[in-house]
CSV table of C-alpha atoms and ligand atoms in Angstrom, one decimal:
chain,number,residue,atom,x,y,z
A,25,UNK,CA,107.2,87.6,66.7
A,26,UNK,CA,107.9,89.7,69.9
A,27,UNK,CA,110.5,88.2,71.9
A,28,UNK,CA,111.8,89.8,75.3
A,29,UNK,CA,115.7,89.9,75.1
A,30,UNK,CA,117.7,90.9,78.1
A,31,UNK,CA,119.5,94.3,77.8
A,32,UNK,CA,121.1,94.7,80.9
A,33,UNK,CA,122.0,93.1,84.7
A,34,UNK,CA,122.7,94.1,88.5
A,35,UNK,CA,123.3,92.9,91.6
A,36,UNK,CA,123.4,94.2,94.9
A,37,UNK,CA,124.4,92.9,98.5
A,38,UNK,CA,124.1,94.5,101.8
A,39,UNK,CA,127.8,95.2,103.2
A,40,UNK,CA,127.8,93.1,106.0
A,41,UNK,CA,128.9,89.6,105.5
A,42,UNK,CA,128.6,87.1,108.4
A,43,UNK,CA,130.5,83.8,108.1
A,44,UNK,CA,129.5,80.2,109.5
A,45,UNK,CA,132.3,80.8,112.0
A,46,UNK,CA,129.9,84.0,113.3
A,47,UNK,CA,126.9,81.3,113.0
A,48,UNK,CA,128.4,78.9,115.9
A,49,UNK,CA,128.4,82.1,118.0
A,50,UNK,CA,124.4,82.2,118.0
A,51,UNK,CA,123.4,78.9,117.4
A,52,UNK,CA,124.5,75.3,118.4
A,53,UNK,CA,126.1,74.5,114.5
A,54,UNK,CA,129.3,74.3,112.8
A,55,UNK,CA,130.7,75.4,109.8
A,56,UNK,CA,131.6,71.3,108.6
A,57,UNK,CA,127.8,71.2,109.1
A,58,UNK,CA,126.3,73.6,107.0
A,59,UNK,CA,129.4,73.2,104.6
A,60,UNK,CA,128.5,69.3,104.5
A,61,UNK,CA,124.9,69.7,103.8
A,62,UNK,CA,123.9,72.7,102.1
A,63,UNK,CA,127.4,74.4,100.4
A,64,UNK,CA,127.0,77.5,102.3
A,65,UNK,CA,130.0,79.1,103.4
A,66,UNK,CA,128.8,82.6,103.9
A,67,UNK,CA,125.9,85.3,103.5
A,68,UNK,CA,125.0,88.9,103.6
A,69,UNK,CA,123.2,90.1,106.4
A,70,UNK,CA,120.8,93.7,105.3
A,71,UNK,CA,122.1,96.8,108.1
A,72,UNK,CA,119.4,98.7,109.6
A,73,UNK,CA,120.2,101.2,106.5
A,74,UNK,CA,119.5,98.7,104.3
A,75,UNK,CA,115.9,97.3,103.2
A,76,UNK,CA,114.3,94.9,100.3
A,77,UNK,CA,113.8,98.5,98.3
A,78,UNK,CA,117.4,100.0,99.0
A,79,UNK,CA,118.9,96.9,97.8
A,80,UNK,CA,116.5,96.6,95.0
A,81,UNK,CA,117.1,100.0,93.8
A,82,UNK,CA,120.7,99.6,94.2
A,83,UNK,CA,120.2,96.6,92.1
A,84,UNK,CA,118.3,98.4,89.1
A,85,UNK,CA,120.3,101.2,88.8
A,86,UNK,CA,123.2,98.7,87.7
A,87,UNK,CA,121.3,97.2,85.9
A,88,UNK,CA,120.3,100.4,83.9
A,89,UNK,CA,123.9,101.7,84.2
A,90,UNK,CA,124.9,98.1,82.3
A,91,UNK,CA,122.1,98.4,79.5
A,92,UNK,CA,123.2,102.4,79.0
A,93,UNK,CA,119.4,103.2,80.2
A,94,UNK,CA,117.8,106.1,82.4
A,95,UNK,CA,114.3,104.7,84.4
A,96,UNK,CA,112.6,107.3,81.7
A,97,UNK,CA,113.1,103.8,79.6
A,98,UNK,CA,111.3,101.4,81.8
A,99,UNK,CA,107.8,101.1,81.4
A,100,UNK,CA,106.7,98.3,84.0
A,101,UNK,CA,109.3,98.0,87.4
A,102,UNK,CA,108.5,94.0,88.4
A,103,UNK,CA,109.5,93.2,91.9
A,104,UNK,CA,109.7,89.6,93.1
A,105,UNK,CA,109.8,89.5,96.8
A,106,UNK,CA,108.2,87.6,99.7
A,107,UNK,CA,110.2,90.2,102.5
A,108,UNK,CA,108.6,93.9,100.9
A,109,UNK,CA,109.3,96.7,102.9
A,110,UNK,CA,105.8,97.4,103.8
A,111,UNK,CA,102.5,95.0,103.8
A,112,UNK,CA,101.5,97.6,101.3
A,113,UNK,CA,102.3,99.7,98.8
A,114,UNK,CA,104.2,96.9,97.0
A,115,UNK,CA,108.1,98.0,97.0
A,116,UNK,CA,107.9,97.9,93.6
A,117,UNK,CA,106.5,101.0,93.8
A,118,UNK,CA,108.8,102.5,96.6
A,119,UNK,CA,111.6,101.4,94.1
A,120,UNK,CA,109.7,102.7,91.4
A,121,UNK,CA,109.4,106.2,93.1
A,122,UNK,CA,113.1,106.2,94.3
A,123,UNK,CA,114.5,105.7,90.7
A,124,UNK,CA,112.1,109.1,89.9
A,125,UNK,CA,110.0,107.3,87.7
A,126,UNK,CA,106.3,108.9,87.8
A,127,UNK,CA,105.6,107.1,84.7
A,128,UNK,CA,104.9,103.3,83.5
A,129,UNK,CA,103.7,100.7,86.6
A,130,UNK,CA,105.1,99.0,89.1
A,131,UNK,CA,103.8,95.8,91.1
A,132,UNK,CA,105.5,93.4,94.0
A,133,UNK,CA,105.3,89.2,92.7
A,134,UNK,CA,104.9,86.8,95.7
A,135,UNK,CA,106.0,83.2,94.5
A,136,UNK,CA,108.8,82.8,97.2
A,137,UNK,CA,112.2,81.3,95.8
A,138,UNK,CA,110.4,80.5,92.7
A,139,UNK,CA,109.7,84.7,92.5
A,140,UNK,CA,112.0,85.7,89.9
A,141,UNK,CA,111.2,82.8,87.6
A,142,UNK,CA,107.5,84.1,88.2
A,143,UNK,CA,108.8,87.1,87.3
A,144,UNK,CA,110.6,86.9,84.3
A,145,UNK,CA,107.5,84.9,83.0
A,146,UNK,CA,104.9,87.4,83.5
A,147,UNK,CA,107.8,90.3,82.3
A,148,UNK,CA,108.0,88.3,79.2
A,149,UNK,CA,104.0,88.1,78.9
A,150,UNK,CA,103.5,91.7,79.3
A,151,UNK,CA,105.9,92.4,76.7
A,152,UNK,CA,104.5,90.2,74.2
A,153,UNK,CA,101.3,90.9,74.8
A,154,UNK,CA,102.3,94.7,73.9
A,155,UNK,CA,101.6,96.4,77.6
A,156,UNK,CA,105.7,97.3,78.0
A,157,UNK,CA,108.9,97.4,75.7
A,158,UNK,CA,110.8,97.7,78.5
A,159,UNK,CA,110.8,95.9,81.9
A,160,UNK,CA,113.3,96.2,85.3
A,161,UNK,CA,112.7,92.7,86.5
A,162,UNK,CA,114.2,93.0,90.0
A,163,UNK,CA,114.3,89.7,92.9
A,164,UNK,CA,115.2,91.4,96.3
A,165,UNK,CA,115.1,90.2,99.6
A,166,UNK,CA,115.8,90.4,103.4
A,167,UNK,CA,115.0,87.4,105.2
A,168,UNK,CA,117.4,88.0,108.2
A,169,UNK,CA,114.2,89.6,109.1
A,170,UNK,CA,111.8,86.9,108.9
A,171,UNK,CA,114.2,84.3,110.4
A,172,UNK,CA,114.1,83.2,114.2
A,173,UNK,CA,117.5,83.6,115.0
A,174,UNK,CA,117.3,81.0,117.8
A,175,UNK,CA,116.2,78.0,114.8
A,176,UNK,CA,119.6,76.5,113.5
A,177,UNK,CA,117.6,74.5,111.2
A,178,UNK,CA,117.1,77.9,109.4
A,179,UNK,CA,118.7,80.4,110.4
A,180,UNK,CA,121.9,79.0,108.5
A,181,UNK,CA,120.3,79.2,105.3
A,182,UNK,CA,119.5,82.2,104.1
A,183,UNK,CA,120.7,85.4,103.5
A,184,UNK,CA,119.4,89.3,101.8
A,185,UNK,CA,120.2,90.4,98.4
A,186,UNK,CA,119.1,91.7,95.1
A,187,UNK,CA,119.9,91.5,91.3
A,188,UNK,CA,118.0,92.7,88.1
A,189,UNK,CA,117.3,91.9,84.7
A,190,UNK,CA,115.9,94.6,82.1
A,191,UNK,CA,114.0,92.7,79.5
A,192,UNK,CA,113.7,94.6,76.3
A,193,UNK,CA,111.1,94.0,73.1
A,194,UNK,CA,112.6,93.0,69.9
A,195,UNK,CA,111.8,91.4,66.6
A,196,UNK,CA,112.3,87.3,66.5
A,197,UNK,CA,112.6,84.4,63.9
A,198,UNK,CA,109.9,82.3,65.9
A,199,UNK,CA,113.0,79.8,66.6
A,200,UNK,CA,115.1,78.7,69.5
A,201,UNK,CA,118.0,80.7,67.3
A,202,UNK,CA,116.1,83.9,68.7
A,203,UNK,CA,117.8,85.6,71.5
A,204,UNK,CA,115.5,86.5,74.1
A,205,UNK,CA,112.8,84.0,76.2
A,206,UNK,CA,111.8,81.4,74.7
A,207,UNK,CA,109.7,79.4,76.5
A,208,UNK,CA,108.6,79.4,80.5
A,209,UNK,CA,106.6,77.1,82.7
A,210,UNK,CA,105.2,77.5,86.2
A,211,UNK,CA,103.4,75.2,88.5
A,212,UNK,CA,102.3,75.2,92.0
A,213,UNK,CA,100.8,72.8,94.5
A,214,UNK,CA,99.8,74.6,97.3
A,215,UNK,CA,98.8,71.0,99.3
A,216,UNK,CA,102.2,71.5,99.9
A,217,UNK,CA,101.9,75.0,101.6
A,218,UNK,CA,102.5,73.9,105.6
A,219,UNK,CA,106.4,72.7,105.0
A,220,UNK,CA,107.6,75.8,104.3
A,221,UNK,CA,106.1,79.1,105.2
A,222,UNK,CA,106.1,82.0,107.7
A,223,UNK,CA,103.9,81.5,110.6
A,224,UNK,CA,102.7,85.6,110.4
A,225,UNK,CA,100.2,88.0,107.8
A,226,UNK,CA,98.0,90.6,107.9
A,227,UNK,CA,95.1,88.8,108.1
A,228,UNK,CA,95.8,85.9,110.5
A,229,UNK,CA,98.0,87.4,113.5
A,230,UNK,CA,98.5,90.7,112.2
A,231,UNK,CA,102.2,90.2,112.8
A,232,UNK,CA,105.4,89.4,110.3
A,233,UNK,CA,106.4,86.0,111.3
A,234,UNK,CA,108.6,84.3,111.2
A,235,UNK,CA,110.3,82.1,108.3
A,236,UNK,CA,109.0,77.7,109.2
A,237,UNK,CA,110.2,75.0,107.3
A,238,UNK,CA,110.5,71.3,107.3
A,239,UNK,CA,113.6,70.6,105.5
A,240,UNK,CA,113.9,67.3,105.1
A,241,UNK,CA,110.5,67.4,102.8
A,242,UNK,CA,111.0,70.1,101.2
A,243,UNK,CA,114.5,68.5,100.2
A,244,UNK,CA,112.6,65.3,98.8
A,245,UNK,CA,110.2,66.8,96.8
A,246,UNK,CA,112.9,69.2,95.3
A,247,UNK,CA,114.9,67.3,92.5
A,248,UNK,CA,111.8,66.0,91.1
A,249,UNK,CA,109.8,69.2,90.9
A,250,UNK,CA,113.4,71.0,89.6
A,251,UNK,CA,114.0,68.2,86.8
A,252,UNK,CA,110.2,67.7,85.6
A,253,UNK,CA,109.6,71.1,84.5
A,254,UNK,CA,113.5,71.7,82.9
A,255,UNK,CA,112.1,68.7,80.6
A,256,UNK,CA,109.0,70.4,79.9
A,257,UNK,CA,111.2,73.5,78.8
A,258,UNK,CA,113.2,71.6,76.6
A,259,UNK,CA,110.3,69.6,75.3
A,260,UNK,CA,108.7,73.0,74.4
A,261,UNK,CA,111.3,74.0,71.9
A,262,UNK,CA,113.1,70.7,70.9
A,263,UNK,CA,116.0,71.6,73.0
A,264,UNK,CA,118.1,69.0,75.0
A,265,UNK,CA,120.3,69.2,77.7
A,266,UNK,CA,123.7,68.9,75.3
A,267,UNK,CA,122.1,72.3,74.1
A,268,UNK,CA,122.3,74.2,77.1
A,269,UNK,CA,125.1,76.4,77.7
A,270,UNK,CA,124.5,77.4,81.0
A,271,UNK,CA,122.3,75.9,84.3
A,272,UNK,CA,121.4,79.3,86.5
A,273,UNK,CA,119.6,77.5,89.2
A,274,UNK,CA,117.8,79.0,92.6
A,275,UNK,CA,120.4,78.7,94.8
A,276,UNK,CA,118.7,76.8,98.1
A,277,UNK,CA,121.1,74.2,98.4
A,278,UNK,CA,124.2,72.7,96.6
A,279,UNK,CA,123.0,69.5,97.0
A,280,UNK,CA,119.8,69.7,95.2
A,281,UNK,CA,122.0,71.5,92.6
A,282,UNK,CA,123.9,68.9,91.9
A,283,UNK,CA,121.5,66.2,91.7
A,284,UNK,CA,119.2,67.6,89.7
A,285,UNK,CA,122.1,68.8,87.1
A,286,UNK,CA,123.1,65.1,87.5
A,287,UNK,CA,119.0,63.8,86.7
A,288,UNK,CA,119.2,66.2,83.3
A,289,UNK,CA,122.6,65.2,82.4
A,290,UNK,CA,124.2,68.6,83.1
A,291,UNK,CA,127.9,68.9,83.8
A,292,UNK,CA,129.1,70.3,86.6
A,293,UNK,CA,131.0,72.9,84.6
A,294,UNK,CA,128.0,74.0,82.8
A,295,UNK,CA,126.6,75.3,86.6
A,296,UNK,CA,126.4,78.7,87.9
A,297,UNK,CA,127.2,78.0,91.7
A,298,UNK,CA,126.6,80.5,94.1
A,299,UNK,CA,125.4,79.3,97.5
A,300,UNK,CA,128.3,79.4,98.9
A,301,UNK,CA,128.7,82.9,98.6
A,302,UNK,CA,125.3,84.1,99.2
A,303,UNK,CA,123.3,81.4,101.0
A,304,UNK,CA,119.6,81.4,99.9
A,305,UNK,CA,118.5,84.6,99.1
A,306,UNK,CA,114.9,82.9,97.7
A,307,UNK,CA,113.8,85.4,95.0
A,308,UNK,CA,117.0,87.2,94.4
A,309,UNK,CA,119.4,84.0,94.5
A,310,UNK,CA,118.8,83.7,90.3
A,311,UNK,CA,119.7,87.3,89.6
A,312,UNK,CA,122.8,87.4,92.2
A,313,UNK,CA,124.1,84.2,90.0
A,314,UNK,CA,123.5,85.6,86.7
A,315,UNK,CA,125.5,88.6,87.9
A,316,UNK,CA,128.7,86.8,88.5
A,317,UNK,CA,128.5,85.0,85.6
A,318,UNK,CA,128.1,87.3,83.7
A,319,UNK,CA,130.6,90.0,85.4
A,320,UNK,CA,133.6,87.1,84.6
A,321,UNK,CA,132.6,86.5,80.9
A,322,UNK,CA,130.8,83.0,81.2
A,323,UNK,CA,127.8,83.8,79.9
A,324,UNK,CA,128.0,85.3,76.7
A,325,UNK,CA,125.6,86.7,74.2
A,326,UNK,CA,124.5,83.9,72.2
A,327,UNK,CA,124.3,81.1,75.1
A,328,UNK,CA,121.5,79.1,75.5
A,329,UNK,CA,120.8,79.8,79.4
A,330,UNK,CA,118.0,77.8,82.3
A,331,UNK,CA,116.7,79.5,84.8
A,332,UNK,CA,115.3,77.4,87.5
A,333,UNK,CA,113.6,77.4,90.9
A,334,UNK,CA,111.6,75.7,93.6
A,335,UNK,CA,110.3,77.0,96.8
A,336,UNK,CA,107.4,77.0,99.1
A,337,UNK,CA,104.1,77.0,98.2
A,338,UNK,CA,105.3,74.2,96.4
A,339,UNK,CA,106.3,77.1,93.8
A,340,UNK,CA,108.4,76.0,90.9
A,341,UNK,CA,109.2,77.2,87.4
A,342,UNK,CA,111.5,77.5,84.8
A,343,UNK,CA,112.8,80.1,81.6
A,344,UNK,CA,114.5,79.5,79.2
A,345,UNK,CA,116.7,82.1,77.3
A,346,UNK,CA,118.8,82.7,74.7
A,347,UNK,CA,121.0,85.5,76.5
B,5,UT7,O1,114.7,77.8,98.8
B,5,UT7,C1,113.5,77.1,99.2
B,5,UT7,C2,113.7,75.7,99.2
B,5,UT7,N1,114.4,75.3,100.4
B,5,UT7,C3,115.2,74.3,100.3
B,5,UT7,O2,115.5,73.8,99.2
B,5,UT7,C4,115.8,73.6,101.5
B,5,UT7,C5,115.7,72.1,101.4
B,5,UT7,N2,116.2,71.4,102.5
B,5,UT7,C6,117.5,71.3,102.7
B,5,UT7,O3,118.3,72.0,102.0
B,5,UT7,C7,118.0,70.4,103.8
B,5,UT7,O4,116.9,69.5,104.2
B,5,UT7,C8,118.6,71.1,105.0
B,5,UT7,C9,119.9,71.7,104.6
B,5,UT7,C10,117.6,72.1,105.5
B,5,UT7,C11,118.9,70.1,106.1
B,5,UT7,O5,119.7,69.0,105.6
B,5,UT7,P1,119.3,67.5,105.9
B,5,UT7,O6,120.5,66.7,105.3
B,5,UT7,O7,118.0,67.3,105.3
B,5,UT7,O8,119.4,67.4,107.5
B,5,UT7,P2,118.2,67.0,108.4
B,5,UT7,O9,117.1,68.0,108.5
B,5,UT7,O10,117.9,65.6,108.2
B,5,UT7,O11,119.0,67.1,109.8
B,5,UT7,C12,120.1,66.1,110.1
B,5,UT7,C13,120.6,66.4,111.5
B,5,UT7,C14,119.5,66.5,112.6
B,5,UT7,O12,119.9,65.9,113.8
B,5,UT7,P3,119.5,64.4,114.2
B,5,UT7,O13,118.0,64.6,114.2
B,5,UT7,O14,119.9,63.6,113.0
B,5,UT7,O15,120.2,64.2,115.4
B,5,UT7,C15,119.3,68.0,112.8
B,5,UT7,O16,118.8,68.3,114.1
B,5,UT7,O17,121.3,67.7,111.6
B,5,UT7,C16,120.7,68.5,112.6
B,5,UT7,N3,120.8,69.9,112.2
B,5,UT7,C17,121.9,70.7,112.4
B,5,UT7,N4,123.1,70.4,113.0
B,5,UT7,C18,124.0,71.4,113.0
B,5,UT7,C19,119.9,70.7,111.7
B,5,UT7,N5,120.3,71.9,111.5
B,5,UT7,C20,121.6,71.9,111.9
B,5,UT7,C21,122.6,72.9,112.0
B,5,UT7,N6,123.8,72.6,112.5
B,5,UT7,N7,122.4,74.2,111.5
């Protein structure tokens, strides 16, 4: 069978970095507080040079620099964003055209902090299903643009950044020995949609909005959604948590990290952490994770690797690969 291995990986982050220290300046917070609660220490902040398709392209040329690849190799350029650069075209295609590619398709994935999960499930459908032997799966974002600036109960969250993935066809066993995906579930409950969204669109105030969220529920439903669909991946393909090499979840919050890892029976040591270096980026936290681990040797061909997220919507998914 057809099974979508990964070939290559980037990252990219704006170059300004702002601090918690630089947070008490513009809101009333501290950095014991946002250390405390969410693990965030610092994030990148996008320059007016820098955009959701700058980054992304930044991101996907590493990535095809890392899998020896020119774009004349990718046929489908998959963005996962909920901050694109325009209400339309979708970026994807922006990044598309600035990586010279005239060829192949190109389309933006809205599924929030759950959008690169989306992503690499629909990457891995469209290569099995025969539309695409090659796929830049890229989760970029700027929400310093979307946040009110002036709502400590956001603003210290998040941060901009991008990574990629380039998913690749080859030949599989039909086993979990297989490199490449091998299984993926989403859900979504949008009865949830009010507790975390952006209070602008097109077609309701015809302005961009800004980013809304009530924390404390989105924080409650979290572990469970995280946990019940990690069980349904290793359900899927007789896998159990002693399996797992590698946890790369969203990175919203250490917390929630932690107790979900805890729920499954994860170690600590089997978790790529992140958060505190890039705060939530929503759809590109995943990618920016797999990047460092896999730029200091942790994950290694071979390693039985979940991806995870949860966001709003409710959104929520998970992939799991053999990398
Ligand atoms: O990626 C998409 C998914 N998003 C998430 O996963 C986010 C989920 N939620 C969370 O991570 C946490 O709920 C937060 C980090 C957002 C908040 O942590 P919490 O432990 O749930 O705090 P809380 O909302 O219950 O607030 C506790 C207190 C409040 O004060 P009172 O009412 O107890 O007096 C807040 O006003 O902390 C206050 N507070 C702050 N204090 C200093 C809220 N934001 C801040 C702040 N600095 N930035």
């Amino acid at each position: 069978m057809i099974r979508s291995v990964v070939r290559g990986y980037g990252a990219a982050l704006p170059k300004r970095v702002m601090t918690n220290k630089e947070l008490e300046t513009l809101v009333d917070t501290s950095d014991e507080w946002i250390v405390q609660r969410t693990g965030i220490r610092q994030r990148y902040i996008a320059g007016d040079d820098e955009t959701t398709a700058s980054l992304g392209e930044q991101a996907a040329r590493a990535a095809l620099d890392n899998a020896g690849l020119t774009p004349d190799d990718i046929d489908l350029v998959l963005l996962a964003t909920s901050t694109p650069d325009n209400t339309f075209p979708a970026t994807a295609v922006n990044i598309q055209n600035r990586l010279g590619m005239t060829h192949g398709y190109a389309f933006d994935m809205q599924a929030v902090c759950s959008g690169f999960v989306y992503a690499m499930a629909t990457a891995d459908l469209h290569i099995r299903g025969g539309m695409a032997k090659r796929v830049l799966v890229i989760g970029a974002e700027t929400f310093s643009r979307i946040l009110d600036w002036t709502d400590r109960t956001t603003c210290v969250l998040f941060g901009d950044g991008a990574g990629a993935l380039i998913l690749e066809a080859a030949e599989g066993e039909g086993t979990v020995a297989d490199r490449g995906i091998l299984t993926s579930h989403l859900r979504s409950d949008g009865s949830h949609k009010e507790k975390l969204y952006v209070d602008g669109g097109p077609s309701t105030t015809g302005t961009v909005g800004h980013l809304r969220m009530e924390g404390r529920e989105v924080f409650k439903h979290a572990v469970g959604m995280i946990t019940d669909v990690i069980e349904a991946a290793f359900e899927a393909t007789g896998t159990t948590a002693e399996d797992l090499d590698w946890l790369v979840p969203h990175q919203a919050n250490r917390r929630i990290i932690d107790g979900s890892a805890k729920k499954l029976g994860i170690p600590p040591e089997k978790v790529v952490v992140t958060v505190d270096l890039h705060g939530n980026t929503s759809a590109a936290s995943i990618p920016l994770a797999l990047s460092v681990a896999l730029a200091d040797g942790r994950i290694k061909k071979g390693d039985l690797v979940m991806l995870e997220a949860m966001g709003g919507g409710f959104t929520w998914g998970a992939v799991l690969i053999r990398w």
